[in-house]
Amino acid sequence: MENNRGILIVVSGPAGSGKGTVLNAVFEKSDNFTYSVSATTREPRPGEKDGVHYHFITKEHFEELIANDTVVEHTFYCGNYYGTLRTVIEKDLCNGKNVILEIEVDGAMQIKNKFPEALLILVVPPNYEVLEKRLRGRGTNTEEDIANRLERSKEELKFFNEYDYLLINEDIDEVSDNIISIIKTQKLSTKYNKDFYNKFFNI
Ligand code: 5GP
């Protein structure tokens, strides 16, 4: 007897930690996961598609979503709003999909409060130098944005203890395999199998 509700997974990591690439590998290896497409007020980067990478919306529209309680968490990050749409995660979790939220720490802490059963994973680069190199290597951020993101990264890592797992990203293949195994194990935990207990004792 298995709990059919999916697991809510938060993946955070400083800009340049490589979490996006890791998650792409997870999606290639397994179709037990869905990605929650966030809303943001930032401009699309070259190659980013509306509705795929983000829902790119205006500041006014975003503020409406906050007022209507349509976003389950949101933050203001380096000059822009980012938020998770409530409908997306509820629908997929009910359908038994494991839903991945790729969000920064402020949002992660809001999710942890609202959904104590959520699993929180922190992906980090091996060290600060690698972080800076990766961020510059992207070539899509301005110097000011890079400086802001590096500063923010240091702040984010202070939340280390709030996360369930720490994955040091030295090898994409290994980190993505680890994420898949963590979720598999988590599915077997008592925390996720309360339905079994209730059915067994007819509660
Ligand atoms: P980027 O601009 O590089 O796409 O994202 C900047 C940061 O915002 C990243 O750490 C990313 O994980 C985070 N982020 C993306 N979507 C959301 C969201 O819906 N909520 C929160 N709190 N953070 C988000």
Short mmCIF file of N, CA and C and ligand atoms in Angstrom, two decimals, residues 11-15 19 35-40 42 45 48 54 73-75 77 82-85 102-108 110 138 141 149 156, ligand 1:
data_model
loop_
_atom_site.label_atom_id
_atom_site.label_comp_id
_atom_site.label_asym_id
_atom_site.label_seq_id
_atom_site.Cartn_x
_atom_site.Cartn_y
_atom_site.Cartn_z
N VAL A 11 14.40 22.73 -4.20
CA VAL A 11 15.84 22.71 -4.50
C VAL A 11 16.32 24.15 -4.54
N SER A 12 17.21 24.48 -3.63
CA SER A 12 17.80 25.83 -3.62
C SER A 12 19.28 25.70 -3.84
N GLY A 13 19.88 26.82 -4.15
CA GLY A 13 21.33 26.82 -4.34
C GLY A 13 21.68 28.18 -4.88
N PRO A 14 22.83 28.70 -4.49
CA PRO A 14 23.20 30.02 -4.97
C PRO A 14 23.28 30.06 -6.49
N ALA A 15 23.05 31.25 -7.05
CA ALA A 15 23.21 31.43 -8.49
C ALA A 15 24.62 30.95 -8.83
N LYS A 19 22.42 24.29 -10.12
CA LYS A 19 21.21 23.53 -9.79
C LYS A 19 20.29 23.32 -11.00
N TYR A 35 8.17 20.00 -12.85
CA TYR A 35 8.85 21.24 -12.48
C TYR A 35 7.79 22.32 -12.34
N SER A 36 7.80 22.99 -11.21
CA SER A 36 6.83 24.06 -11.03
C SER A 36 7.37 25.33 -11.71
N VAL A 37 6.67 25.77 -12.75
CA VAL A 37 7.11 26.97 -13.47
C VAL A 37 6.69 28.20 -12.66
N SER A 38 7.65 28.97 -12.22
CA SER A 38 7.38 30.15 -11.38
C SER A 38 6.96 31.35 -12.21
N ALA A 39 6.41 32.32 -11.52
CA ALA A 39 6.16 33.62 -12.16
C ALA A 39 7.29 34.56 -11.75
N THR A 40 7.69 35.41 -12.66
CA THR A 40 8.72 36.41 -12.32
C THR A 40 8.50 37.71 -13.08
N ARG A 42 11.28 39.45 -13.83
CA ARG A 42 12.53 39.77 -14.53
C ARG A 42 12.38 39.53 -16.03
N ARG A 45 15.96 35.82 -20.30
CA ARG A 45 17.32 35.77 -20.87
C ARG A 45 17.20 35.17 -22.26
N GLU A 48 15.20 31.85 -23.19
CA GLU A 48 14.15 31.50 -22.22
C GLU A 48 12.76 31.72 -22.82
N TYR A 54 9.79 30.35 -17.14
CA TYR A 54 9.04 31.16 -16.17
C TYR A 54 7.77 31.64 -16.86
N GLU A 73 4.20 31.15 -2.27
CA GLU A 73 5.35 31.83 -1.66
C GLU A 73 5.88 32.79 -2.69
N HIS A 74 6.52 33.84 -2.23
CA HIS A 74 7.16 34.74 -3.19
C HIS A 74 8.29 35.49 -2.50
N THR A 75 9.16 36.06 -3.32
CA THR A 75 10.26 36.86 -2.77
C THR A 75 10.61 37.96 -3.75
N TYR A 77 13.95 39.28 -5.30
CA TYR A 77 15.34 38.83 -5.40
C TYR A 77 16.07 39.67 -6.44
N TYR A 82 9.73 36.95 -7.66
CA TYR A 82 9.67 35.56 -8.11
C TYR A 82 8.64 34.87 -7.21
N GLY A 83 7.82 33.98 -7.77
CA GLY A 83 6.85 33.29 -6.91
C GLY A 83 6.33 31.99 -7.50
N THR A 84 5.86 31.13 -6.60
CA THR A 84 5.33 29.82 -6.99
C THR A 84 3.81 29.86 -7.04
N LEU A 85 3.24 29.38 -8.15
CA LEU A 85 1.78 29.41 -8.30
C LEU A 85 1.14 28.24 -7.56
N GLU A 102 12.28 25.06 -7.80
CA GLU A 102 13.67 25.54 -7.81
C GLU A 102 13.62 26.99 -7.35
N ILE A 103 13.77 27.19 -6.05
CA ILE A 103 13.55 28.53 -5.49
C ILE A 103 14.65 28.90 -4.50
N GLU A 104 14.77 30.20 -4.22
CA GLU A 104 15.82 30.64 -3.31
C GLU A 104 15.36 30.47 -1.85
N VAL A 105 16.25 30.79 -0.91
CA VAL A 105 15.99 30.42 0.49
C VAL A 105 14.79 31.11 1.15
N ASP A 106 14.54 32.36 0.81
CA ASP A 106 13.43 33.06 1.44
C ASP A 106 12.13 32.29 1.15
N GLY A 107 11.94 31.95 -0.15
CA GLY A 107 10.75 31.17 -0.55
C GLY A 107 10.79 29.78 0.07
N ALA A 108 11.98 29.19 0.15
CA ALA A 108 12.10 27.84 0.70
C ALA A 108 11.61 27.82 2.15
N GLN A 110 9.41 29.82 3.47
CA GLN A 110 7.94 29.96 3.47
C GLN A 110 7.28 28.62 3.19
N ARG A 138 28.57 32.39 -17.49
CA ARG A 138 27.26 32.41 -18.12
C ARG A 138 27.16 33.48 -19.19
N ASN A 141 24.71 37.82 -17.36
CA ASN A 141 24.41 38.74 -16.27
C ASN A 141 25.34 39.95 -16.34
N ARG A 149 24.40 38.94 -6.93
CA ARG A 149 24.13 37.51 -6.77
C ARG A 149 25.19 36.84 -5.89
N GLU A 156 22.56 33.34 1.50
CA GLU A 156 21.75 32.11 1.35
C GLU A 156 22.37 30.92 2.07
P1 5GP B 1 17.18 33.50 -11.99
O1 5GP B 1 16.93 34.96 -12.18
O2 5GP B 1 18.64 33.16 -12.00
O3 5GP B 1 16.34 32.64 -12.91
O4 5GP B 1 16.65 33.13 -10.51
C1 5GP B 1 17.11 33.82 -9.41
C2 5GP B 1 16.79 33.06 -8.14
O5 5GP B 1 15.37 33.02 -7.94
C3 5GP B 1 17.24 31.59 -8.18
O6 5GP B 1 17.84 31.28 -6.93
C4 5GP B 1 15.96 30.83 -8.36
O7 5GP B 1 16.02 29.53 -7.79
C5 5GP B 1 14.99 31.71 -7.59
N1 5GP B 1 13.59 31.49 -7.97
C6 5GP B 1 13.08 31.12 -9.15
N2 5GP B 1 11.76 31.00 -9.08
C7 5GP B 1 11.41 31.28 -7.81
C8 5GP B 1 10.16 31.31 -7.10
O8 5GP B 1 9.10 31.02 -7.62
N3 5GP B 1 10.20 31.66 -5.80
C9 5GP B 1 11.37 31.97 -5.15
N4 5GP B 1 11.29 32.28 -3.87
N5 5GP B 1 12.56 31.96 -5.78
C10 5GP B 1 12.57 31.62 -7.10
#
